[in-house]
Coordinates of C-alpha atoms and ligand atoms in Angstrom, one line a residue:
X204 CA 53.3 162.4 -126.7
X205 CA 55.4 159.2 -127.2
X206 CA 55.1 156.7 -124.4
X207 CA 58.1 154.4 -123.5
X208 CA 57.6 151.1 -121.7
X209 CA 58.4 152.7 -118.4
X210 CA 55.5 155.0 -118.3
X211 CA 52.7 152.7 -119.4
X212 CA 52.2 149.3 -117.9
X213 CA 49.8 146.3 -118.3
X214 CA 48.7 145.1 -115.0
X215 CA 46.7 141.9 -114.5
X216 CA 44.1 142.0 -111.8
X217 CA 43.0 138.7 -110.3
X218 CA 39.2 138.6 -109.3
X219 CA 40.2 138.3 -105.6
X220 CA 41.1 142.0 -105.9
X221 CA 38.0 143.2 -107.8
X222 CA 36.4 146.2 -105.9
X223 CA 33.1 144.5 -105.0
X224 CA 35.0 141.5 -103.5
X225 CA 37.3 143.8 -101.5
X226 CA 34.4 145.8 -100.2
X227 CA 32.5 142.7 -99.0
X228 CA 35.6 141.4 -97.3
X229 CA 36.3 144.6 -95.5
X230 CA 32.7 145.0 -94.2
X231 CA 32.6 141.3 -93.0
X232 CA 36.0 141.7 -91.3
X233 CA 35.1 145.0 -89.5
X234 CA 31.9 143.4 -88.3
X235 CA 34.0 140.5 -86.9
X236 CA 36.4 143.0 -85.3
X237 CA 39.5 142.5 -87.3
X238 CA 41.4 143.9 -90.3
X239 CA 42.9 141.4 -92.7
X240 CA 46.6 142.4 -93.3
X241 CA 46.0 143.1 -97.0
X242 CA 43.9 146.2 -96.1
X243 CA 47.0 147.8 -94.6
X244 CA 48.6 148.1 -98.0
X245 CA 45.6 149.1 -100.1
X246 CA 46.1 152.8 -101.1
X247 CA 49.1 154.7 -102.5
X248 CA 49.1 156.6 -99.2
X249 CA 49.3 153.4 -97.1
X250 CA 52.0 152.0 -99.5
X251 CA 54.1 155.0 -98.9
X252 CA 53.6 154.8 -95.1
X253 CA 54.6 151.1 -95.1
X254 CA 57.7 151.7 -97.3
X255 CA 58.7 154.3 -94.6
X256 CA 58.3 151.8 -91.8
X257 CA 60.3 149.3 -93.8
X258 CA 63.1 151.7 -94.5
X259 CA 63.4 152.8 -90.9
X260 CA 62.8 149.5 -89.0
X261 CA 63.3 146.5 -91.3
X262 CA 66.5 144.6 -90.4
X263 CA 67.1 144.2 -94.2
X264 CA 67.3 147.9 -94.6
X265 CA 69.2 148.9 -91.4
X266 CA 71.6 146.0 -90.9
X267 CA 74.1 145.7 -93.7
X268 CA 74.9 142.1 -92.6
X269 CA 71.3 141.0 -93.3
X270 CA 71.9 141.7 -97.0
X271 CA 74.8 139.4 -97.0
X272 CA 72.5 136.7 -95.7
X273 CA 70.3 137.1 -98.7
X274 CA 73.4 137.1 -100.9
X275 CA 74.6 133.8 -99.4
X276 CA 71.3 132.0 -99.9
X277 CA 71.0 133.3 -103.5
X278 CA 74.6 132.3 -104.3
X279 CA 74.0 128.9 -102.9
X280 CA 70.7 128.6 -104.8
X281 CA 72.1 129.7 -108.2
X282 CA 75.5 128.1 -108.2
X283 CA 74.9 126.6 -111.5
X284 CA 74.4 128.4 -114.8
X285 CA 70.9 127.7 -116.3
X286 CA 70.8 128.7 -120.0
X287 CA 67.1 128.5 -120.1
X288 CA 64.3 131.1 -119.8
X289 CA 63.6 131.7 -116.1
X290 CA 60.8 133.6 -114.4
X291 CA 61.0 135.0 -110.9
X292 CA 57.6 135.3 -109.3
X293 CA 57.7 137.7 -106.3
X294 CA 54.8 136.7 -104.0
X295 CA 54.0 139.8 -101.9
X296 CA 56.8 141.6 -103.8
X297 CA 56.4 144.9 -101.8
X298 CA 58.9 147.5 -103.3
X299 CA 60.7 144.7 -105.1
X300 CA 64.2 145.4 -103.7
X301 CA 64.9 141.9 -102.6
X302 CA 63.5 140.4 -105.8
X303 CA 65.9 142.7 -107.7
X304 CA 68.9 141.4 -105.8
X305 CA 67.6 137.8 -106.4
X306 CA 67.4 138.4 -110.1
X307 CA 70.8 140.0 -110.3
X308 CA 72.3 136.8 -108.8
X309 CA 70.8 134.5 -111.5
X310 CA 73.6 133.3 -113.6
X311 CA 71.8 133.7 -116.9
X312 CA 71.6 136.4 -119.6
X313 CA 69.0 139.1 -118.8
X314 CA 67.5 138.3 -122.2
X315 CA 66.2 135.0 -120.7
X316 CA 64.7 136.6 -117.6
X317 CA 61.1 137.4 -116.8
X318 CA 59.6 138.9 -113.6
X319 CA 56.1 138.7 -112.1
X320 CA 55.7 141.2 -109.3
X321 CA 52.7 139.8 -107.5
X322 CA 51.0 141.7 -104.6
X323 CA 47.7 142.7 -103.2
X324 CA 48.6 146.3 -103.8
X325 CA 48.7 147.6 -107.3
X326 CA 51.0 150.4 -106.2
X327 CA 53.5 147.9 -104.8
X328 CA 53.5 145.9 -108.1
X329 CA 54.3 149.1 -110.0
X330 CA 57.0 150.2 -107.6
X331 CA 58.6 146.7 -107.8
X332 CA 58.3 147.0 -111.6
X333 CA 60.2 150.2 -111.6
X334 CA 62.9 148.8 -109.2
X335 CA 63.5 145.6 -111.3
X336 CA 63.1 147.6 -114.5
X337 CA 66.4 149.3 -113.8
X338 CA 68.1 146.2 -115.1
X339 CA 65.4 144.3 -117.0
X340 CA 63.4 145.1 -120.0
X341 CA 59.9 146.4 -119.0
X342 CA 58.4 144.1 -121.6
X343 CA 59.5 141.2 -119.5
X344 CA 57.8 142.3 -116.3
X345 CA 54.1 141.3 -115.8
X346 CA 52.6 142.9 -112.7
X347 CA 49.9 140.7 -111.1
X348 CA 47.5 142.1 -108.4
X349 CA 46.0 139.3 -106.3
X350 CA 45.1 138.3 -102.8
X351 CA 47.2 135.2 -102.2
X352 CA 45.0 134.0 -99.3
X353 CA 41.9 134.2 -101.5
X354 CA 43.2 132.7 -104.8
X355 CA 43.2 129.1 -105.7
X356 CA 43.9 129.3 -109.4
X357 CA 47.1 131.4 -109.7
X358 CA 48.6 128.6 -111.8
X359 CA 46.3 129.5 -114.6
X360 CA 47.4 133.2 -114.4
X361 CA 51.1 132.2 -114.4
X362 CA 50.5 130.1 -117.5
X363 CA 48.8 133.0 -119.3
X364 CA 51.5 135.5 -118.3
X365 CA 54.4 133.1 -119.0
X366 CA 53.3 131.0 -122.0
X367 CA 56.6 129.4 -122.7
X368 CA 58.9 126.7 -121.3
X369 CA 60.8 128.2 -118.3
X370 CA 62.3 127.6 -114.9
X371 CA 60.4 129.1 -112.1
X372 CA 61.7 130.8 -109.0
X373 CA 59.3 131.9 -106.3
X374 CA 60.1 134.4 -103.6
X375 CA 58.0 134.8 -100.5
X376 CA 59.9 137.4 -98.5
X377 CA 58.5 138.8 -95.3
X378 CA 55.1 137.2 -95.9
X379 CA 55.1 134.4 -93.3
X380 CA 54.4 136.8 -90.3
X381 CA 51.3 138.4 -91.8
X382 CA 49.4 135.4 -93.2
X383 CA 47.7 132.5 -91.3
X384 CA 50.2 129.6 -91.7
X385 CA 47.4 127.0 -92.1
X386 CA 45.7 129.0 -94.8
X387 CA 48.7 130.2 -96.9
X388 CA 51.1 127.2 -96.7
X389 CA 48.8 124.7 -98.5
X390 CA 48.3 127.3 -101.2
X391 CA 52.0 127.8 -101.5
X392 CA 52.6 124.1 -101.7
X393 CA 50.0 123.8 -104.5
X394 CA 51.5 126.7 -106.4
X395 CA 55.1 125.5 -106.3
X396 CA 56.1 122.5 -108.5
X397 CA 58.6 119.9 -107.5
X398 CA 61.4 121.4 -109.6
X399 CA 60.7 125.0 -108.8
X400 CA 62.9 127.0 -106.3
X401 CA 61.2 128.8 -103.4
X402 CA 63.0 131.4 -101.3
X403 CA 61.4 132.4 -98.0
X404 CA 62.5 135.0 -95.5
X405 CA 61.2 135.8 -92.1
X406 CA 61.9 138.1 -89.2
X407 CA 62.8 135.7 -86.4
X408 CA 62.9 135.9 -82.6
X409 CA 66.5 135.8 -81.5
X410 CA 67.8 134.0 -78.4
X411 CA 66.8 130.8 -76.4
X412 CA 63.8 132.3 -74.6
X413 CA 60.9 132.7 -77.1
X414 CA 58.8 135.0 -74.8
X415 CA 61.6 137.2 -73.7
X416 CA 63.0 137.4 -77.3
X417 CA 59.7 138.7 -78.6
X418 CA 59.4 141.2 -75.8
X419 CA 62.8 142.6 -76.8
X420 CA 61.7 143.2 -80.4
X421 CA 58.3 144.8 -79.5
X422 CA 59.8 148.4 -80.1
X423 CA 60.3 147.4 -83.8
X424 CA 56.5 147.5 -83.9
X425 CA 55.4 149.9 -81.2
X426 CA 56.9 153.1 -82.7
X427 CA 55.7 156.3 -84.4
X428 CA 56.2 155.2 -88.0
X429 CA 54.3 151.9 -87.5
X430 CA 51.5 153.8 -85.7
X431 CA 51.2 156.3 -88.6
X432 CA 51.0 153.4 -91.1
X433 CA 48.4 151.5 -89.1
X434 CA 46.3 154.6 -88.4
X435 CA 46.3 155.5 -92.1
X436 CA 44.0 152.5 -92.6
X437 CA 41.5 153.9 -90.0
X438 CA 41.7 157.4 -91.5
X439 CA 40.9 155.8 -94.9
X440 CA 37.6 154.4 -93.5
X441 CA 36.6 157.7 -91.7
X442 CA 37.9 157.1 -88.2
X443 CA 39.8 159.9 -86.6
X444 CA 43.1 159.2 -84.8
X445 CA 41.7 160.5 -81.5
X446 CA 38.6 158.3 -81.7
X447 CA 40.5 155.7 -79.7
X448 CA 43.9 154.3 -78.6
X449 CA 46.2 152.0 -80.5
X450 CA 48.0 149.4 -78.2
X451 CA 50.5 146.7 -79.0
X452 CA 50.7 143.4 -77.1
X453 CA 52.0 139.8 -77.4
X454 CA 49.5 137.0 -77.8
X455 CA 49.9 133.2 -78.1
X456 CA 48.3 131.5 -81.1
X457 CA 48.6 127.8 -80.9
X458 CA 52.4 127.1 -80.4
X459 CA 53.3 130.5 -81.9
X460 CA 53.6 134.0 -80.4
X461 CA 52.5 137.0 -82.4
X462 CA 52.6 140.8 -81.9
X463 CA 49.1 142.2 -82.2
X464 CA 47.8 145.8 -82.3
X465 CA 44.3 146.7 -81.2
X466 CA 42.5 150.0 -81.7
X467 CA 40.1 150.5 -78.8
X468 CA 37.3 153.0 -79.5
X469 CA 36.9 155.7 -76.8
X470 CA 33.4 156.6 -78.0
X471 CA 30.8 154.8 -80.1
X472 CA 31.3 155.1 -83.9
X473 CA 29.3 154.4 -87.0
X474 CA 31.4 153.6 -90.1
X475 CA 29.7 153.8 -93.5
X476 CA 31.1 151.8 -96.4
X477 CA 29.0 152.1 -99.5
X478 CA 25.4 151.6 -98.2
X479 CA 26.4 149.5 -95.2
X480 CA 26.9 150.6 -91.6
X481 CA 29.3 149.1 -89.1
X482 CA 28.9 150.1 -85.5
X483 CA 31.6 150.1 -82.8
X484 CA 30.7 150.7 -79.2
X485 CA 32.9 152.6 -76.8
X486 CA 35.7 150.4 -75.4
X487 CA 35.2 147.9 -78.3
X488 CA 38.5 146.6 -79.7
X489 CA 39.4 146.3 -83.4
X490 CA 42.3 144.1 -84.1
X491 CA 44.2 146.0 -86.7
X492 CA 47.5 144.2 -87.1
X493 CA 49.3 141.0 -86.2
X494 CA 52.7 139.6 -87.0
X495 CA 53.8 136.0 -86.1
X496 CA 57.4 135.9 -85.1
X497 CA 59.0 132.5 -85.6
X498 CA 62.1 130.8 -84.3
X499 CA 63.9 128.6 -86.8
X500 CA 62.3 125.6 -85.2
X501 CA 58.7 126.8 -85.3
X502 CA 59.2 127.9 -88.9
X503 CA 60.7 124.5 -89.9
X504 CA 57.9 122.7 -88.1
X505 CA 55.2 124.7 -89.8
X506 CA 56.7 124.2 -93.3
X507 CA 57.1 120.4 -92.7
X508 CA 53.5 120.1 -91.7
X509 CA 52.7 121.4 -95.2
X510 CA 55.3 119.2 -97.1
X511 CA 57.7 122.1 -97.6
X512 CA 61.3 121.4 -96.6
X513 CA 64.1 123.8 -95.8
X514 CA 67.2 122.7 -97.8
X515 CA 69.5 125.7 -97.1
X516 CA 69.3 128.5 -94.6
X517 CA 71.2 131.4 -93.3
X518 CA 70.4 133.4 -90.2
X519 CA 71.7 137.0 -89.6
X520 CA 74.2 137.5 -86.8
X521 CA 71.6 139.3 -84.8
X522 CA 69.3 136.3 -85.1
X523 CA 66.5 138.6 -86.3
X524 CA 66.3 137.6 -90.0
X525 CA 66.5 134.2 -91.7
X526 CA 66.5 133.4 -95.4
X527 CA 65.6 129.9 -96.5
X528 CA 65.7 127.9 -99.7
X529 CA 62.7 125.6 -99.7
X530 CA 61.6 122.7 -101.8
X531 CA 58.4 120.6 -101.9
X532 CA 59.2 117.4 -100.0
X533 CA 56.6 115.3 -101.9
Ligands
SAM789 C1 55.9 142.8 -95.1 S1 55.6 143.2 -96.8 C2 56.9 142.3 -97.6 C3 57.4 143.0 -98.9 C4 58.6 142.4 -99.6 N1 58.4 141.0 -100.0 C5 59.8 142.5 -98.7 O1 60.2 141.5 -98.1 O2 60.4 143.6 -98.6 C6 54.2 142.4 -97.2 C7 53.7 142.6 -98.6 O3 52.7 141.6 -98.8 C8 51.6 142.2 -99.5 N2 50.4 141.5 -99.0 C9 49.8 141.5 -97.8 N3 48.8 140.6 -97.8 C10 48.7 140.0 -99.0 C11 47.9 139.1 -99.6 N4 46.9 138.5 -98.9 N5 48.1 138.7 -100.9 C12 49.2 139.3 -101.6 N6 50.0 140.2 -101.1 C13 49.8 140.6 -99.8 C14 51.6 143.7 -99.0 O4 51.0 144.5 -99.9 C15 53.1 143.9 -98.9 O5 53.7 144.4 -100.1

């Protein structure tokens, strides 16, 4: 059989996603009573479930106008022609659809383009590879599996994957809600050089009243598709769906509000991972999901606290999605 580039792929795995590391993190997190977001995208099954949620509920998929917001920010960002090799590094690339649009807007020949789909989920990096590979040579796509919150040396990996002089464009789409700002923003600052471009997008809380605005968007989370996706994690560790109840609520965290989902066990449970046991008592909650929802002001403040500055932004008419071009301020 003759393989083409589309059916064999070289994937780089950062040590933060080696199996023993993942297993230790999972056991420690369950014992603490929470699930780090990265475990919600782990398997191919979970990836499919999330892509389904995304397709049905994400403003970028259901509101045509949101796409024009991305278009406007890319058009602003790439108004000049750069005839030099350029690499787009998609941090938390997901299915790669937004990165594909970003790449299509770059005003340079495709022969000069490179793409690094970077995600905690290998399945996502490969789906993004397929998506971008519709218009870019597979030889110029370098999937990188890593945990962004646990990696401090990604620079070294980018230098190995892209060993030539190039302009760098980072995307960080839909990532702000699921990562702790004080943990991820210093890493983002360190990763991005002064002359790199960084594009960030976030689901926002529309309206003047932060609390009421977030209450109004709760149904975007508390729905069957999201429940199926979140429960697929529990099924993966041997918990049955009827071993407890999944409930969504709104919680303050510092100055921010976030939507949180807890699974409350209705009977005691012993979970076995490798040779370790984790026990949950009846009525014990396990925090399985959180999503920070920002306003433009809270996002701007968080970024500035970490020396990242919004230099151009566009907000959808619904006020529910914002796309930002960001630079290091120092
Ligand atoms: C909400 S999705 C956004 C996907 C895509 N950027 C988009 O906007 O459509 C979050 C993505 O981040 C990835 N992810 C979650 N935690 C991560 C982590 N700690 N490091 C790297 N990727 C992570 C998930 O696998 C998922 O693909």
